JSON list of C-alpha atoms in Angstrom, two decimals:
[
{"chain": "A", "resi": 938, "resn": "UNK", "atom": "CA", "xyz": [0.00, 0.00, 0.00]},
{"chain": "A", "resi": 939, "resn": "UNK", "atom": "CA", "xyz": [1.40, 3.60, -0.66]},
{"chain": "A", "resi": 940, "resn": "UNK", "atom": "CA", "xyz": [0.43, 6.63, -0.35]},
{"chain": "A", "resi": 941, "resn": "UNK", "atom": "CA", "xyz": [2.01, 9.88, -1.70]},
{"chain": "A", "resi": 942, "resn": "UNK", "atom": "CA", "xyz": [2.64, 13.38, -0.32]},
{"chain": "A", "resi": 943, "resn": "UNK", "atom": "CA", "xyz": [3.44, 16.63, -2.52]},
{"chain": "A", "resi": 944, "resn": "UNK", "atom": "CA", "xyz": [4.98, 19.47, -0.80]},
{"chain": "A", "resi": 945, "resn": "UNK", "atom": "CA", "xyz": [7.08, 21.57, -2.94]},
{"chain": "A", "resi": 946, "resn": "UNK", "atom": "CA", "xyz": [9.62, 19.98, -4.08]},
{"chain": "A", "resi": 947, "resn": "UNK", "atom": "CA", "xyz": [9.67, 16.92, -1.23]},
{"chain": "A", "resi": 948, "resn": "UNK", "atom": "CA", "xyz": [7.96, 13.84, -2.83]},
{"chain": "A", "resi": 949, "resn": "UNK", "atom": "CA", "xyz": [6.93, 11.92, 0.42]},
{"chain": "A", "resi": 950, "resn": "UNK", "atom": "CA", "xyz": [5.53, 8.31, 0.86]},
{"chain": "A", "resi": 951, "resn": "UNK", "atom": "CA", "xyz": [4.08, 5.67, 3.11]},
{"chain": "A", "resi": 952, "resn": "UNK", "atom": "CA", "xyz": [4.23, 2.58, 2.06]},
{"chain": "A", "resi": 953, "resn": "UNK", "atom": "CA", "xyz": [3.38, -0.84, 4.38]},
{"chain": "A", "resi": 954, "resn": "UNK", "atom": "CA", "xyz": [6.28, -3.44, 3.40]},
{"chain": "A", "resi": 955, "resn": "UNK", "atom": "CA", "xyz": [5.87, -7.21, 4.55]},
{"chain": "A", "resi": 956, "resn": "UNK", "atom": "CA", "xyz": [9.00, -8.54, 4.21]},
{"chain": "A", "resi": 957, "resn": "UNK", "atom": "CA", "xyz": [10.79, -12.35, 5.21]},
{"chain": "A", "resi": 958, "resn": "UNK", "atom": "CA", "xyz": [14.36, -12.58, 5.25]},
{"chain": "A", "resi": 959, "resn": "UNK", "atom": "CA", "xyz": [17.03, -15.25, 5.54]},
{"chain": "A", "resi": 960, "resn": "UNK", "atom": "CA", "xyz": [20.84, -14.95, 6.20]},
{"chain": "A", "resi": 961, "resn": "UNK", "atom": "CA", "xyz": [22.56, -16.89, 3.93]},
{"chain": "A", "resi": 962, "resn": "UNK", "atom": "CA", "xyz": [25.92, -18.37, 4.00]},
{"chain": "A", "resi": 963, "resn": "UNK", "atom": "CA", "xyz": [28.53, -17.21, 1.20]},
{"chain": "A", "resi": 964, "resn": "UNK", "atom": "CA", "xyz": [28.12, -20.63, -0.96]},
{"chain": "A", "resi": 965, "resn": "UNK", "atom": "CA", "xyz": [24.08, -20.28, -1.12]},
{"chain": "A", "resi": 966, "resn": "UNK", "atom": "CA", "xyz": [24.24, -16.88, -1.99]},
{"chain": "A", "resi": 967, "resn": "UNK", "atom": "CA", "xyz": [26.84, -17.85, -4.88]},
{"chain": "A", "resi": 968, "resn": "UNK", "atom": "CA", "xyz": [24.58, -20.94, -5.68]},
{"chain": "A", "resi": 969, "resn": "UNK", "atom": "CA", "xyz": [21.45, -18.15, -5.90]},
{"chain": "A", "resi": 970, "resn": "UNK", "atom": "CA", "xyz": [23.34, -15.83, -8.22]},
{"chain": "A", "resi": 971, "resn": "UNK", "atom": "CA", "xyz": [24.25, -19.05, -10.71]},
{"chain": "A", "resi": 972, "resn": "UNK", "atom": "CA", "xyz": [20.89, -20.53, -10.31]},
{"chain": "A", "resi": 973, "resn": "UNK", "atom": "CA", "xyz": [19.06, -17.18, -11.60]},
{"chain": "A", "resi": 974, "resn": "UNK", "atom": "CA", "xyz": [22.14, -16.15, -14.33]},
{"chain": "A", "resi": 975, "resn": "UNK", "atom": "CA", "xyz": [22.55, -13.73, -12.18]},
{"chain": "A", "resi": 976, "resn": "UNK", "atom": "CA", "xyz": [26.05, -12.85, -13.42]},
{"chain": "A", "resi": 977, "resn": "UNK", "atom": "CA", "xyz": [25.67, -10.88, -16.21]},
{"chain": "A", "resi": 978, "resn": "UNK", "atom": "CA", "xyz": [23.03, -8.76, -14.37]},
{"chain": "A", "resi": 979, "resn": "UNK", "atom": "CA", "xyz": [24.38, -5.12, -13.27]},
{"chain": "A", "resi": 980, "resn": "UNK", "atom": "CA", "xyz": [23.05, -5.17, -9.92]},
{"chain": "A", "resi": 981, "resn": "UNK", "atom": "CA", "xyz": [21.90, -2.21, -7.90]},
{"chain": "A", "resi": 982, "resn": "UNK", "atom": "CA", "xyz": [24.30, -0.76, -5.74]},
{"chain": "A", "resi": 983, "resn": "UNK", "atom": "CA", "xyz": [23.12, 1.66, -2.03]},
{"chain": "A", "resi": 984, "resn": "UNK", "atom": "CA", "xyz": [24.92, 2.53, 0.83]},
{"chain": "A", "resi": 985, "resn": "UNK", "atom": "CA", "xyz": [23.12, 2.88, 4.20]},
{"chain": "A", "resi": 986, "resn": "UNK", "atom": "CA", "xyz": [23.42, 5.83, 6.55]},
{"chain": "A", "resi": 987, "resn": "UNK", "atom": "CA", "xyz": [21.84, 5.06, 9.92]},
{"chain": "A", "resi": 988, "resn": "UNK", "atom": "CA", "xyz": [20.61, 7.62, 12.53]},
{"chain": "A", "resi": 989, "resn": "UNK", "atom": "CA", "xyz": [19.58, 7.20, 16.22]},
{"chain": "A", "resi": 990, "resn": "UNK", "atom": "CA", "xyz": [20.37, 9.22, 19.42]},
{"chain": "A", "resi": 991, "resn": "UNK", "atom": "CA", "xyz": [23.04, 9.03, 22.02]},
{"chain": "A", "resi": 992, "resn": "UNK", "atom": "CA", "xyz": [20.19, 7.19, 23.87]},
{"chain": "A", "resi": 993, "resn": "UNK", "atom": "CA", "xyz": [18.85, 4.96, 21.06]},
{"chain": "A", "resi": 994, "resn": "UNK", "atom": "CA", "xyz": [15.32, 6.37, 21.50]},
{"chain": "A", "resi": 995, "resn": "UNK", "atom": "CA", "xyz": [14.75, 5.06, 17.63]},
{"chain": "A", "resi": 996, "resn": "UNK", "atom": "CA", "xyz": [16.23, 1.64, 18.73]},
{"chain": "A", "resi": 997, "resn": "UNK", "atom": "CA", "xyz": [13.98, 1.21, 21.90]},
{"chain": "A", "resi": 998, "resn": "UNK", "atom": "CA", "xyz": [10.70, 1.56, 19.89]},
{"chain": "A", "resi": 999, "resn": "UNK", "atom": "CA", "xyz": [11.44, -0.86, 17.17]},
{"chain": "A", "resi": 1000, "resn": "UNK", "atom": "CA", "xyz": [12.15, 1.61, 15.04]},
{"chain": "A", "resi": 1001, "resn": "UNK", "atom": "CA", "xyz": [14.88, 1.97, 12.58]},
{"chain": "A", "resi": 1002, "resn": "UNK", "atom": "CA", "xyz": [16.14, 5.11, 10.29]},
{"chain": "A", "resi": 1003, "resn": "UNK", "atom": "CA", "xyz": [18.40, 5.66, 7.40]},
{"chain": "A", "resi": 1004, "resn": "UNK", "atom": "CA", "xyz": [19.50, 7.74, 4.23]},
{"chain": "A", "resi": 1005, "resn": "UNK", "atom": "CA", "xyz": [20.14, 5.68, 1.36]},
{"chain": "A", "resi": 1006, "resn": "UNK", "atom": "CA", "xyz": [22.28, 7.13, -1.26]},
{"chain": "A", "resi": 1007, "resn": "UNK", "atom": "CA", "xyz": [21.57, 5.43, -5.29]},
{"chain": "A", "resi": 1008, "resn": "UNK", "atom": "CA", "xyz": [23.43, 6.67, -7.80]},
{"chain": "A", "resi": 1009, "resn": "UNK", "atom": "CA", "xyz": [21.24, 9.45, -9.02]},
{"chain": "A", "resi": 1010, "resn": "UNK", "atom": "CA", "xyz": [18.83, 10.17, -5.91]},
{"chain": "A", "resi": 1011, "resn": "UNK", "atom": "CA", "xyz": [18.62, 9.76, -2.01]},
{"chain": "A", "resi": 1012, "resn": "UNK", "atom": "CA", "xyz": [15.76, 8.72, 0.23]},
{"chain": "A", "resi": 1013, "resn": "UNK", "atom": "CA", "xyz": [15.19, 9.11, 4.12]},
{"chain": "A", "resi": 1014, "resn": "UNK", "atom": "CA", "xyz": [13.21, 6.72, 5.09]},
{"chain": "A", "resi": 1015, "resn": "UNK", "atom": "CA", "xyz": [11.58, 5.71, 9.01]},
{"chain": "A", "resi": 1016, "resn": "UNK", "atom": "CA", "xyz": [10.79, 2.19, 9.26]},
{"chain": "A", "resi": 1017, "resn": "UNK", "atom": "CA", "xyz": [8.29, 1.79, 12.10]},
{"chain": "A", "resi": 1018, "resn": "UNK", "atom": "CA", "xyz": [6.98, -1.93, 13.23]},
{"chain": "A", "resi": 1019, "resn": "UNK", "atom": "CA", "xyz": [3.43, -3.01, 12.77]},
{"chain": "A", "resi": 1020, "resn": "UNK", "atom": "CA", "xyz": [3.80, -6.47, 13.22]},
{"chain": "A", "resi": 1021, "resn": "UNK", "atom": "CA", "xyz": [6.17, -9.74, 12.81]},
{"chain": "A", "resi": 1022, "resn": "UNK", "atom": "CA", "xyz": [6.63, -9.37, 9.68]},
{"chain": "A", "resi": 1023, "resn": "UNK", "atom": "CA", "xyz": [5.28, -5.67, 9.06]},
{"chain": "A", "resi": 1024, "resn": "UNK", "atom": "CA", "xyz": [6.78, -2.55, 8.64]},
{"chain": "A", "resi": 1025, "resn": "UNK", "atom": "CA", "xyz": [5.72, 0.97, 8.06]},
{"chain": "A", "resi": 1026, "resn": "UNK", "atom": "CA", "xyz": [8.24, 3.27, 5.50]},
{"chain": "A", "resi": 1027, "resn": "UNK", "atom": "CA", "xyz": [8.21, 6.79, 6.09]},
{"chain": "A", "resi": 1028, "resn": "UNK", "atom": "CA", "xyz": [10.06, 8.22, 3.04]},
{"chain": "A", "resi": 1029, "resn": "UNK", "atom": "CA", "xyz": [11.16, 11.67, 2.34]},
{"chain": "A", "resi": 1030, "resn": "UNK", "atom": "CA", "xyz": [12.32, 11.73, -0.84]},
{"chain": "A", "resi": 1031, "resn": "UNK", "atom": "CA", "xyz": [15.64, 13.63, -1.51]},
{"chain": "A", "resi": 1032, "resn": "UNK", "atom": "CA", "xyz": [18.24, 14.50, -4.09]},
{"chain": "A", "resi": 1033, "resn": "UNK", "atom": "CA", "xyz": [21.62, 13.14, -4.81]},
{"chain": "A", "resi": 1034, "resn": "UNK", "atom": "CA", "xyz": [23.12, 16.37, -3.64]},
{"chain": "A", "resi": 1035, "resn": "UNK", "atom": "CA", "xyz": [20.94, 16.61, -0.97]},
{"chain": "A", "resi": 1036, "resn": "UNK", "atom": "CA", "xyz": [21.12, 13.21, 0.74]},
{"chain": "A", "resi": 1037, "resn": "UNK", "atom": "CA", "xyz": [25.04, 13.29, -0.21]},
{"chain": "A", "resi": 1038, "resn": "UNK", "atom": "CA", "xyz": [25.57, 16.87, 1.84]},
{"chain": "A", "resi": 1039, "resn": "UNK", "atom": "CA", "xyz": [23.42, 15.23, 5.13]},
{"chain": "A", "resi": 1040, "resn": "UNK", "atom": "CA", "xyz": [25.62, 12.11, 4.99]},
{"chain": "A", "resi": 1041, "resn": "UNK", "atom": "CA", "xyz": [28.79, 14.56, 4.69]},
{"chain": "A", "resi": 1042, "resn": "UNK", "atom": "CA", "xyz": [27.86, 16.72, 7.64]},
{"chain": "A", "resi": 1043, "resn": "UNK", "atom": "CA", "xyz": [25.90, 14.11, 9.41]},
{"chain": "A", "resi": 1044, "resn": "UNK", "atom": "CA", "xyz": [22.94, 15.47, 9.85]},
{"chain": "A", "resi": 1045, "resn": "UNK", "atom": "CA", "xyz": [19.60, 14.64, 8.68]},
{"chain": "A", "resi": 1046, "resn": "UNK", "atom": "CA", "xyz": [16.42, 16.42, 7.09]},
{"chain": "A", "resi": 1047, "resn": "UNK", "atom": "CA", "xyz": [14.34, 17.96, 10.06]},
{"chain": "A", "resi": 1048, "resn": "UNK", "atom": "CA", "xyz": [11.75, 19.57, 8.11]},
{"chain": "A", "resi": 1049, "resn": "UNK", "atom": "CA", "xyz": [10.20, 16.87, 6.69]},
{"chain": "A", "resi": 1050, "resn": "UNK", "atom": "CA", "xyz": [7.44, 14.45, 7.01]},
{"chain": "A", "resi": 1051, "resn": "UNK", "atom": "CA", "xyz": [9.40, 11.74, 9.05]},
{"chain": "A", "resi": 1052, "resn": "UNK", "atom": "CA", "xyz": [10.71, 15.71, 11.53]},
{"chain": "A", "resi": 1053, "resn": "UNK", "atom": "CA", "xyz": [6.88, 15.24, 11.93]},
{"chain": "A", "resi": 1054, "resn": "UNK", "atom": "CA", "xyz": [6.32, 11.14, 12.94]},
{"chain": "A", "resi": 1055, "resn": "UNK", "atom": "CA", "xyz": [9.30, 11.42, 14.64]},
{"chain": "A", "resi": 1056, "resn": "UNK", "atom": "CA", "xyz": [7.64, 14.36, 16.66]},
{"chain": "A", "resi": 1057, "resn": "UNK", "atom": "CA", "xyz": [4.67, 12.15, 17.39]},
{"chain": "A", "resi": 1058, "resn": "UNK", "atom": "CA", "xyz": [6.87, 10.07, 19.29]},
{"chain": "A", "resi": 1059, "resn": "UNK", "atom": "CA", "xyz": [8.51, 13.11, 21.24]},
{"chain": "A", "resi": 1060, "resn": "UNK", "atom": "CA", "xyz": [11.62, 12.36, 19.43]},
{"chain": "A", "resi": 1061, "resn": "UNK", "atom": "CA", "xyz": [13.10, 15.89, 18.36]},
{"chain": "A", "resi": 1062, "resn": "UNK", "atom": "CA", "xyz": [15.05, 15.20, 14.73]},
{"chain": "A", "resi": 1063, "resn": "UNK", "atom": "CA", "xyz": [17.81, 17.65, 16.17]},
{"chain": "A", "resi": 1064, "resn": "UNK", "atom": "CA", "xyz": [18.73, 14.88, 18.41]},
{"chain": "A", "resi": 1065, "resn": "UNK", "atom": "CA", "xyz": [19.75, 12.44, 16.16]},
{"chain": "A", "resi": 1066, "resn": "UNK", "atom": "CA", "xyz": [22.71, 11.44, 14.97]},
{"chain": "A", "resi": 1067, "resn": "UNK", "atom": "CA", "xyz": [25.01, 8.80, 12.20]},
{"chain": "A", "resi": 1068, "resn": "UNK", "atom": "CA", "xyz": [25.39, 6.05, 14.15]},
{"chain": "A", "resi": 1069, "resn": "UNK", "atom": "CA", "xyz": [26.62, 3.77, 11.40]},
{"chain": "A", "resi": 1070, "resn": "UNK", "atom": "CA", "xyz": [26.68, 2.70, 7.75]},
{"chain": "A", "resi": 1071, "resn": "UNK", "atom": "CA", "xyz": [26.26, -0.54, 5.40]},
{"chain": "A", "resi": 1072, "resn": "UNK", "atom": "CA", "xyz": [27.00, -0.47, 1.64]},
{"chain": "A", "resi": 1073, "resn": "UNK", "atom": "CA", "xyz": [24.80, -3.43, -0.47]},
{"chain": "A", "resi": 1074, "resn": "UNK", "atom": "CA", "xyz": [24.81, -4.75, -3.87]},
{"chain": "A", "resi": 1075, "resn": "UNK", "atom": "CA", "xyz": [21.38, -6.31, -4.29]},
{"chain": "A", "resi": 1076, "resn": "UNK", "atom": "CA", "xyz": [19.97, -8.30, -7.64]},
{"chain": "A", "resi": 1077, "resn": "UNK", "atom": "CA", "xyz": [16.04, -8.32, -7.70]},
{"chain": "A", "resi": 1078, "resn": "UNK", "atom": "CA", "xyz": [14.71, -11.36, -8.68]},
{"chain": "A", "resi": 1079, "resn": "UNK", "atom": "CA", "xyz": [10.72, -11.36, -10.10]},
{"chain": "A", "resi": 1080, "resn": "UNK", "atom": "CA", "xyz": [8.32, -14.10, -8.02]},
{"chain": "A", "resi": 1081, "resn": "UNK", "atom": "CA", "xyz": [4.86, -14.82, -8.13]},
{"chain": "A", "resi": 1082, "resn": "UNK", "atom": "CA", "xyz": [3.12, -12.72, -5.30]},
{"chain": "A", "resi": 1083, "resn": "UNK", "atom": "CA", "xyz": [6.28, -10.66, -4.73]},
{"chain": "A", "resi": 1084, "resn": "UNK", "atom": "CA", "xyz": [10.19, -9.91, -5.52]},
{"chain": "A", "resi": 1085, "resn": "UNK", "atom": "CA", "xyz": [13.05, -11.51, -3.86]},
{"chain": "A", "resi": 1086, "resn": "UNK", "atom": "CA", "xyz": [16.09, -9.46, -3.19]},
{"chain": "A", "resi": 1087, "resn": "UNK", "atom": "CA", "xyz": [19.38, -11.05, -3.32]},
{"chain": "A", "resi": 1088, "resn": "UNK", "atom": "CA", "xyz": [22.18, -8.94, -1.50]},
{"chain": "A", "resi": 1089, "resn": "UNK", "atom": "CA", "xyz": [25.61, -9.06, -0.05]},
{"chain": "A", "resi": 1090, "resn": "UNK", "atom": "CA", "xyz": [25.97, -6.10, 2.28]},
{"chain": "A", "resi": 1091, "resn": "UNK", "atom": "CA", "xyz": [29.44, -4.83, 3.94]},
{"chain": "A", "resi": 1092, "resn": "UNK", "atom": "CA", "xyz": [29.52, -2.85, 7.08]},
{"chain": "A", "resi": 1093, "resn": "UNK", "atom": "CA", "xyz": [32.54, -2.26, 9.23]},
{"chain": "A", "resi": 1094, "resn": "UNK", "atom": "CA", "xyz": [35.23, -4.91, 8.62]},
{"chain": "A", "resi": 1095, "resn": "UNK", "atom": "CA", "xyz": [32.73, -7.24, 7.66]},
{"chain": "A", "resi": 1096, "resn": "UNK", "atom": "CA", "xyz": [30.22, -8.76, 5.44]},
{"chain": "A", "resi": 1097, "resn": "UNK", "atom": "CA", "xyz": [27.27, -10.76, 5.01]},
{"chain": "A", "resi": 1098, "resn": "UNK", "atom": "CA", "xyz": [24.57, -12.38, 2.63]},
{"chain": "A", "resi": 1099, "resn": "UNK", "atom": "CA", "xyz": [21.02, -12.27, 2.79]},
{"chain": "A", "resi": 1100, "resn": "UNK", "atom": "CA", "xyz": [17.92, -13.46, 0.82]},
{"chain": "A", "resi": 1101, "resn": "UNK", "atom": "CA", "xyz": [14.57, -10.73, 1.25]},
{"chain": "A", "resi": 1102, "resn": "UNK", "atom": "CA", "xyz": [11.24, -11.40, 0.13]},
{"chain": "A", "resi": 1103, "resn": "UNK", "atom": "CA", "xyz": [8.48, -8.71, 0.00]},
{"chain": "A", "resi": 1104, "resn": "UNK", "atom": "CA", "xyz": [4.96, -9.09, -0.82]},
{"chain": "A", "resi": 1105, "resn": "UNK", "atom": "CA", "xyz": [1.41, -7.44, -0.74]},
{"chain": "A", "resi": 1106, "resn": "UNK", "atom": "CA", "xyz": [0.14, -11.14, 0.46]},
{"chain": "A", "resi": 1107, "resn": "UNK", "atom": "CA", "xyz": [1.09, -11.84, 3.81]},
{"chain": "A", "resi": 1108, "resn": "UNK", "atom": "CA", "xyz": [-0.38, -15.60, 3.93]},
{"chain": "A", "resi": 1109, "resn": "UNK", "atom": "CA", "xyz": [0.83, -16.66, 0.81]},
{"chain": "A", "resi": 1110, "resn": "UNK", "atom": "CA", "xyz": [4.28, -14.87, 0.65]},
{"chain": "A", "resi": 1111, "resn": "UNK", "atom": "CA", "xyz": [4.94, -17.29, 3.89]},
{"chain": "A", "resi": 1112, "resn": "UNK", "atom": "CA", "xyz": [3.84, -20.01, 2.39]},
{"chain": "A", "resi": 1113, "resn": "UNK", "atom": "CA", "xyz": [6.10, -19.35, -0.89]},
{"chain": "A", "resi": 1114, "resn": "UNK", "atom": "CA", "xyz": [9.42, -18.16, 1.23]},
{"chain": "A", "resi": 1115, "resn": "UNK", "atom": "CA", "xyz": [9.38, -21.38, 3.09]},
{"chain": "A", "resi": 1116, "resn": "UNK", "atom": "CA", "xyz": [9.25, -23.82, -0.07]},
{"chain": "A", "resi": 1117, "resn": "UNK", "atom": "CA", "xyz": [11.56, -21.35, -2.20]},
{"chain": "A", "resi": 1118, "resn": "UNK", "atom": "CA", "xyz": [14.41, -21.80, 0.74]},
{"chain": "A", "resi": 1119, "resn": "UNK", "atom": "CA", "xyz": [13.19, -25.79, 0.83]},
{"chain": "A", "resi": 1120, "resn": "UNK", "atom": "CA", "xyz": [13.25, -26.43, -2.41]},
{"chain": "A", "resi": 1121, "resn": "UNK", "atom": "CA", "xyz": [16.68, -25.08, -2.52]},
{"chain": "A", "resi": 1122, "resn": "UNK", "atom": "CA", "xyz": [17.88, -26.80, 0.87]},
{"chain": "A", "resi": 1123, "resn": "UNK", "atom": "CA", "xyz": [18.55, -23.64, 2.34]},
{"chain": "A", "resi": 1124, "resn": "UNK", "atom": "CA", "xyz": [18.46, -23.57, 6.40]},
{"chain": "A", "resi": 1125, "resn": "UNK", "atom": "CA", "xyz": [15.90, -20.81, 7.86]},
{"chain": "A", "resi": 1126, "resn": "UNK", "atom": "CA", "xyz": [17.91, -18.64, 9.62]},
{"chain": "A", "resi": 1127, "resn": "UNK", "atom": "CA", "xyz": [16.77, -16.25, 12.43]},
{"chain": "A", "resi": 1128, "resn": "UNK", "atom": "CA", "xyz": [17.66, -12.64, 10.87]},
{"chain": "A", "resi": 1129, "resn": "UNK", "atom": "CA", "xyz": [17.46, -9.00, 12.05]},
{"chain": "A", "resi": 1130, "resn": "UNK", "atom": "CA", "xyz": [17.51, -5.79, 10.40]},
{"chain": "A", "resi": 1131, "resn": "UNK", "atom": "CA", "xyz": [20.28, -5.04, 8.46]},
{"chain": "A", "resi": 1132, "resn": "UNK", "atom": "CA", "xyz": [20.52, -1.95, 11.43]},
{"chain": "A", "resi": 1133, "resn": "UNK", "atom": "CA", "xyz": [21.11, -4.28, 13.94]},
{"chain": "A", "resi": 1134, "resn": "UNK", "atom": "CA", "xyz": [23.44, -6.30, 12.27]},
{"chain": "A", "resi": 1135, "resn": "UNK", "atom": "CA", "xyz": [25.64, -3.09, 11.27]},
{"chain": "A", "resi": 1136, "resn": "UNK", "atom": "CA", "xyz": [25.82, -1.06, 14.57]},
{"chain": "A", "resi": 1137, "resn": "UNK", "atom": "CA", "xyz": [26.19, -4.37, 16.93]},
{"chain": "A", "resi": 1138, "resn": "UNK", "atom": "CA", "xyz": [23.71, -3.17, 19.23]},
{"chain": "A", "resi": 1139, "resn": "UNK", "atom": "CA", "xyz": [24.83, -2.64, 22.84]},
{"chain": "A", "resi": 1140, "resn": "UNK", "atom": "CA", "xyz": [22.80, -5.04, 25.45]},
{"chain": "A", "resi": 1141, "resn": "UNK", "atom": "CA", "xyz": [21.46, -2.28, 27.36]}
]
């Protein structure tokens, strides 16, 4: 589901993304990019810029936020929980330049529509602050009631591979996940957000 915002130049958008995902060990991802002639196939490359406050106030509700840089636009983008496998994407929608100059002084937008969900949870944008990044190259691969996503991301000094699936049908895109990592005798994984895995969480 998405819905769009005009306000000046700032395209903004909501979108509801139910998502599965799988870590994957370095031979099943290479066996995945064979499988799908995936080789010749310019993938599409993003870094991740993540935000949060000294206190992780973003971290404690579930919530997760980041500017991702492509090679000819940016995006800020919330990602607030809904369910298990449910999240809600605030997106303000930015320029190269613009996302470019916030990752190079890091700072963030603050007058946008995530300044104002962030508000909503008396979370003032002024108070955030890069906490980390991840860079991923990521194939898309078509399915029946969705698109996987095949990536290898690199954060820090190290790296990791991961299978996504995202869907608009929450009952079925279970149902094909499971058999697409059976069929391929792939081992379900427990898997967090690519946040998590990039700034190594504290305990606290």
């Amino acid at each position: 589901m998405f819905v769009f915002y005009k306000k000046g130049r700032a395209l903004m958008s909501q979108q509801v993304e139910t998502e599965f995902k799988n870590l994957l060990t370095k031979e099943e991802y290479e066996m995945l990019v064979s499988d799908f002639n995936l080789e010749d196939t310019e993938p599409t490359q993003q870094t991740n810029v993540y935000y949060d406050s000294p206190d992780w106030a973003l971290r404690k509700l579930g919530m997760g936020l980041r500017i991702r840089l492509y090679d000819d636009y940016a995006e800020q983008t919330l990602k607030s929980p809904i369910s298990e496998h449910k999240m809600l994407e605030t997106t303000d929608r930015l320029t190269h330049e613009e996302g470019q100059k916030f990752v190079d002084t890091g700072e963030m937008k603050r007058d946008g529509f995530i300044a104002k969900k962030l508000a909503e949870h008396g979370i003032n944008a002024t108070d955030l602050e890069q906490v980390g990044q991840l860079s991923t190259v990521r194939y898309e691969i078509p399915a029946e009631s969705g698109t996987y996503f095949l990536d290898a991301s690199y954060y820090q000094d190290q790296n990791d591979y991961e299978l996504e699936y995202e869907t608009d049908d929450l009952e079925n895109g279970i149902r094909e996940f499971e058999q697409f990592l059976i069929a391929r005798n792939i081992n379900r994984r427990e898997t967090v957000q690519k946040i998590a895995r990039a700034l190594k969480y504290p305990n606290k």
